[in-house]
Amino acid sequence: MSRIGKKPVELPAGVTASVSGQTIEVKGPKATRSFTATDDVTLKVEDNVVTVEPRGKSKRARQQWGMSRTMVANLVKGSTEGFKKELEIQGVGYRAQMQGNTLKLNLGLSHEVNYDVPAGVTVTCPKVTEIVIEGTDEQLVGQVAANIRDWRKPEPYKGKGIRYKGEFIFRKEGKKK
């Protein structure tokens, strides 16, 4: 039994969900999102509650059960609150700024890095050492954050680089003199 799959997803006020076949569409104040589930699960909407149930007892049906419930929960959260990732930049001369739809990063490379922000995601820089990524699609927000972080991952000796806010970097001791 899936512990995650057993929990029903409650729809908050102002959010509606409709199921047609294997596709569920969630409309909320921020966005309208949809997800198509596999044929291994059944989606039901009753009394502002979405339930996901497996069809049969096969291993694949049990795998898809919890994953489909989580995807529906993410649709609901994305259409009401949205998702947010925060990055911090550490290092002398490392900075970020937004120009139009392009994030310009100075990361100690011989050139400036220009990252074009995809549609559906908003990127802001409240400070030159902070980047805030927001959107309604959790996967896209996380992917954009990972792509930006890939330009300069935090290194273990001085801790320079781009890290998630609150991320702990295990520090190593340098050479002994």
CSV table of C-alpha atoms in Angstrom, one decimal:
chain,number,residue,atom,x,y,z
A,1,MET,CA,0.0,0.0,0.0
A,2,SER,CA,1.3,3.4,-0.9
A,3,ARG,CA,1.2,5.7,2.1
A,4,ILE,CA,1.3,8.8,-0.2
A,5,GLY,CA,-1.2,7.4,-2.7
A,6,LYS,CA,-3.8,6.8,0.0
A,7,LYS,CA,-4.0,10.4,1.0
A,8,PRO,CA,-6.7,12.4,-0.9
A,9,VAL,CA,-5.8,15.8,-2.3
A,10,GLU,CA,-8.1,18.5,-1.0
A,11,LEU,CA,-9.0,21.4,-3.3
A,12,PRO,CA,-8.8,24.8,-1.5
A,13,ALA,CA,-11.4,27.5,-2.1
A,14,GLY,CA,-11.2,29.0,-5.6
A,15,VAL,CA,-9.7,25.9,-7.2
A,16,THR,CA,-11.7,23.6,-9.5
A,17,ALA,CA,-10.7,20.2,-11.0
A,18,SER,CA,-12.2,18.3,-13.8
A,19,VAL,CA,-11.3,14.8,-15.1
A,20,SER,CA,-11.8,13.7,-18.7
A,21,GLY,CA,-10.4,10.2,-19.3
A,22,GLN,CA,-6.9,10.0,-17.8
A,23,THR,CA,-6.4,13.8,-17.9
A,24,ILE,CA,-7.0,16.0,-14.9
A,25,GLU,CA,-7.2,19.8,-15.3
A,26,VAL,CA,-6.9,22.1,-12.3
A,27,LYS,CA,-7.9,25.7,-12.5
A,28,GLY,CA,-6.8,28.1,-9.8
A,29,PRO,CA,-6.1,31.8,-9.3
A,30,LYS,CA,-2.6,31.7,-10.6
A,31,ALA,CA,-2.8,29.2,-13.5
A,32,THR,CA,-4.6,26.4,-15.2
A,33,ARG,CA,-2.5,23.2,-15.2
A,34,SER,CA,-3.2,19.7,-16.4
A,35,PHE,CA,-1.6,16.2,-16.0
A,36,THR,CA,-2.3,13.0,-17.9
A,37,ALA,CA,-2.0,9.9,-15.8
A,38,THR,CA,-1.1,6.4,-17.0
A,39,ASP,CA,-3.8,3.7,-17.5
A,40,ASP,CA,-2.6,2.1,-14.3
A,41,VAL,CA,-4.5,4.5,-12.0
A,42,THR,CA,-8.0,5.9,-11.7
A,43,LEU,CA,-8.6,9.6,-11.0
A,44,LYS,CA,-11.8,10.7,-9.2
A,45,VAL,CA,-13.1,14.2,-8.1
A,46,GLU,CA,-15.8,14.2,-5.5
A,47,ASP,CA,-16.7,17.0,-3.0
A,48,ASN,CA,-13.6,19.1,-3.6
A,49,VAL,CA,-11.4,16.1,-3.0
A,50,VAL,CA,-9.3,14.3,-5.7
A,51,THR,CA,-8.5,10.6,-5.0
A,52,VAL,CA,-6.1,8.4,-6.9
A,53,GLU,CA,-6.6,4.6,-6.9
A,54,PRO,CA,-4.5,1.9,-8.6
A,55,ARG,CA,-6.1,-0.4,-11.1
A,56,GLY,CA,-5.1,-3.9,-10.1
A,57,LYS,CA,-2.2,-5.0,-7.9
A,58,SER,CA,0.7,-5.0,-10.4
A,59,LYS,CA,4.0,-3.5,-9.4
A,60,ARG,CA,3.7,-0.8,-12.1
A,61,ALA,CA,0.2,0.2,-10.8
A,62,ARG,CA,1.5,0.6,-7.3
A,63,GLN,CA,4.5,2.7,-8.6
A,64,GLN,CA,2.2,5.0,-10.5
A,65,TRP,CA,-0.2,5.4,-7.7
A,66,GLY,CA,2.0,7.5,-5.4
A,67,MET,CA,3.6,9.4,-8.2
A,68,SER,CA,0.2,10.3,-9.8
A,69,ARG,CA,-1.1,11.5,-6.4
A,70,THR,CA,2.0,13.7,-5.9
A,71,MET,CA,1.6,15.2,-9.5
A,72,VAL,CA,-2.0,16.1,-8.7
A,73,ALA,CA,-1.0,17.7,-5.4
A,74,ASN,CA,1.7,19.7,-7.3
A,75,LEU,CA,-0.9,20.9,-9.8
A,76,VAL,CA,-3.1,22.2,-6.9
A,77,LYS,CA,-0.2,23.9,-5.1
A,78,GLY,CA,1.2,25.4,-8.4
A,79,SER,CA,-2.2,26.8,-9.4
A,80,THR,CA,-2.8,28.4,-5.9
A,81,GLU,CA,0.6,29.4,-4.4
A,82,GLY,CA,3.2,28.6,-7.0
A,83,PHE,CA,6.8,27.3,-6.4
A,84,LYS,CA,9.9,29.2,-5.4
A,85,LYS,CA,13.6,28.4,-5.4
A,86,GLU,CA,16.2,30.8,-4.0
A,87,LEU,CA,19.9,30.7,-5.0
A,88,GLU,CA,22.8,32.5,-3.3
A,89,ILE,CA,26.0,33.5,-5.0
A,90,GLN,CA,29.3,33.6,-3.0
A,91,GLY,CA,32.7,34.7,-4.2
A,92,VAL,CA,34.6,37.9,-4.8
A,93,GLY,CA,33.2,39.7,-7.9
A,94,TYR,CA,30.4,37.1,-8.4
A,95,ARG,CA,27.1,38.8,-9.2
A,96,ALA,CA,23.8,38.4,-11.0
A,97,GLN,CA,21.4,40.9,-12.6
A,98,MET,CA,18.3,40.7,-14.8
A,99,GLN,CA,18.2,42.6,-18.1
A,100,GLY,CA,14.8,42.0,-19.8
A,101,ASN,CA,14.3,38.3,-20.1
A,102,THR,CA,18.1,37.5,-19.7
A,103,LEU,CA,19.9,36.7,-16.5
A,104,LYS,CA,23.5,38.0,-16.7
A,105,LEU,CA,26.0,36.3,-14.4
A,106,ASN,CA,29.6,37.3,-13.6
A,107,LEU,CA,31.1,34.1,-12.1
A,108,GLY,CA,34.8,34.6,-12.5
A,109,LEU,CA,34.9,33.2,-16.0
A,110,SER,CA,36.6,35.0,-18.9
A,111,HIS,CA,33.2,36.0,-20.2
A,112,GLU,CA,29.8,37.0,-18.8
A,113,VAL,CA,27.2,34.2,-18.8
A,114,ASN,CA,23.8,35.1,-20.3
A,115,TYR,CA,21.0,32.7,-19.4
A,116,ASP,CA,17.7,33.2,-21.3
A,117,VAL,CA,14.8,32.5,-18.9
A,118,PRO,CA,12.2,30.1,-20.3
A,119,ALA,CA,8.5,31.0,-20.5
A,120,GLY,CA,6.4,30.1,-17.4
A,121,VAL,CA,9.2,31.1,-15.0
A,122,THR,CA,10.0,34.5,-13.5
A,123,VAL,CA,13.5,35.2,-12.2
A,124,THR,CA,14.3,38.2,-10.0
A,125,CYS,CA,17.5,39.5,-8.4
A,126,PRO,CA,16.6,41.4,-5.1
A,127,LYS,CA,20.4,41.7,-4.4
A,128,VAL,CA,23.4,41.1,-6.7
A,129,THR,CA,24.2,37.9,-4.8
A,130,GLU,CA,20.6,36.5,-4.7
A,131,ILE,CA,18.5,34.9,-7.4
A,132,VAL,CA,14.8,34.1,-6.9
A,133,ILE,CA,13.0,31.7,-9.3
A,134,GLU,CA,9.2,31.5,-9.2
A,135,GLY,CA,6.6,29.7,-11.3
A,136,THR,CA,3.6,27.4,-11.3
A,137,ASP,CA,5.4,24.2,-12.6
A,138,GLU,CA,7.6,22.7,-9.9
A,139,GLN,CA,9.7,20.7,-12.4
A,140,LEU,CA,10.4,23.7,-14.6
A,141,VAL,CA,11.4,25.9,-11.6
A,142,GLY,CA,13.7,23.2,-10.2
A,143,GLN,CA,15.3,22.7,-13.7
A,144,VAL,CA,15.9,26.4,-14.2
A,145,ALA,CA,17.5,26.6,-10.7
A,146,ALA,CA,19.7,23.5,-11.5
A,147,ASN,CA,20.8,25.0,-14.9
A,148,ILE,CA,21.8,28.3,-13.3
A,149,ARG,CA,23.7,26.4,-10.5
A,150,ASP,CA,25.5,24.3,-13.0
A,151,TRP,CA,27.5,27.3,-14.2
A,152,ARG,CA,29.5,27.5,-11.0
A,153,LYS,CA,28.8,24.8,-8.4
A,154,PRO,CA,30.0,25.5,-4.8
A,155,GLU,CA,33.5,24.3,-4.3
A,156,PRO,CA,34.5,22.6,-1.0
A,157,TYR,CA,37.7,24.7,-0.1
A,158,LYS,CA,36.5,28.3,-0.1
A,159,GLY,CA,32.8,27.7,-0.7
A,160,LYS,CA,32.7,30.0,-3.8
A,161,GLY,CA,29.9,29.4,-6.3
A,162,ILE,CA,26.1,29.3,-6.6
A,163,ARG,CA,24.2,27.4,-4.0
A,164,TYR,CA,20.6,26.9,-2.9
A,165,LYS,CA,19.6,29.0,0.0
A,166,GLY,CA,20.2,27.1,3.2
A,167,GLU,CA,22.3,24.4,1.4
A,168,PHE,CA,25.2,23.1,3.5
A,169,ILE,CA,28.5,22.7,1.7
A,170,PHE,CA,31.0,20.3,3.4
A,171,ARG,CA,34.2,22.2,3.7
A,172,LYS,CA,37.6,20.6,3.3
A,173,GLU,CA,40.9,21.7,4.8
A,174,GLY,CA,43.5,23.1,2.4
A,175,LYS,CA,47.2,22.3,2.2
A,176,LYS,CA,49.1,22.2,5.5
A,177,LYS,CA,52.0,24.7,5.7
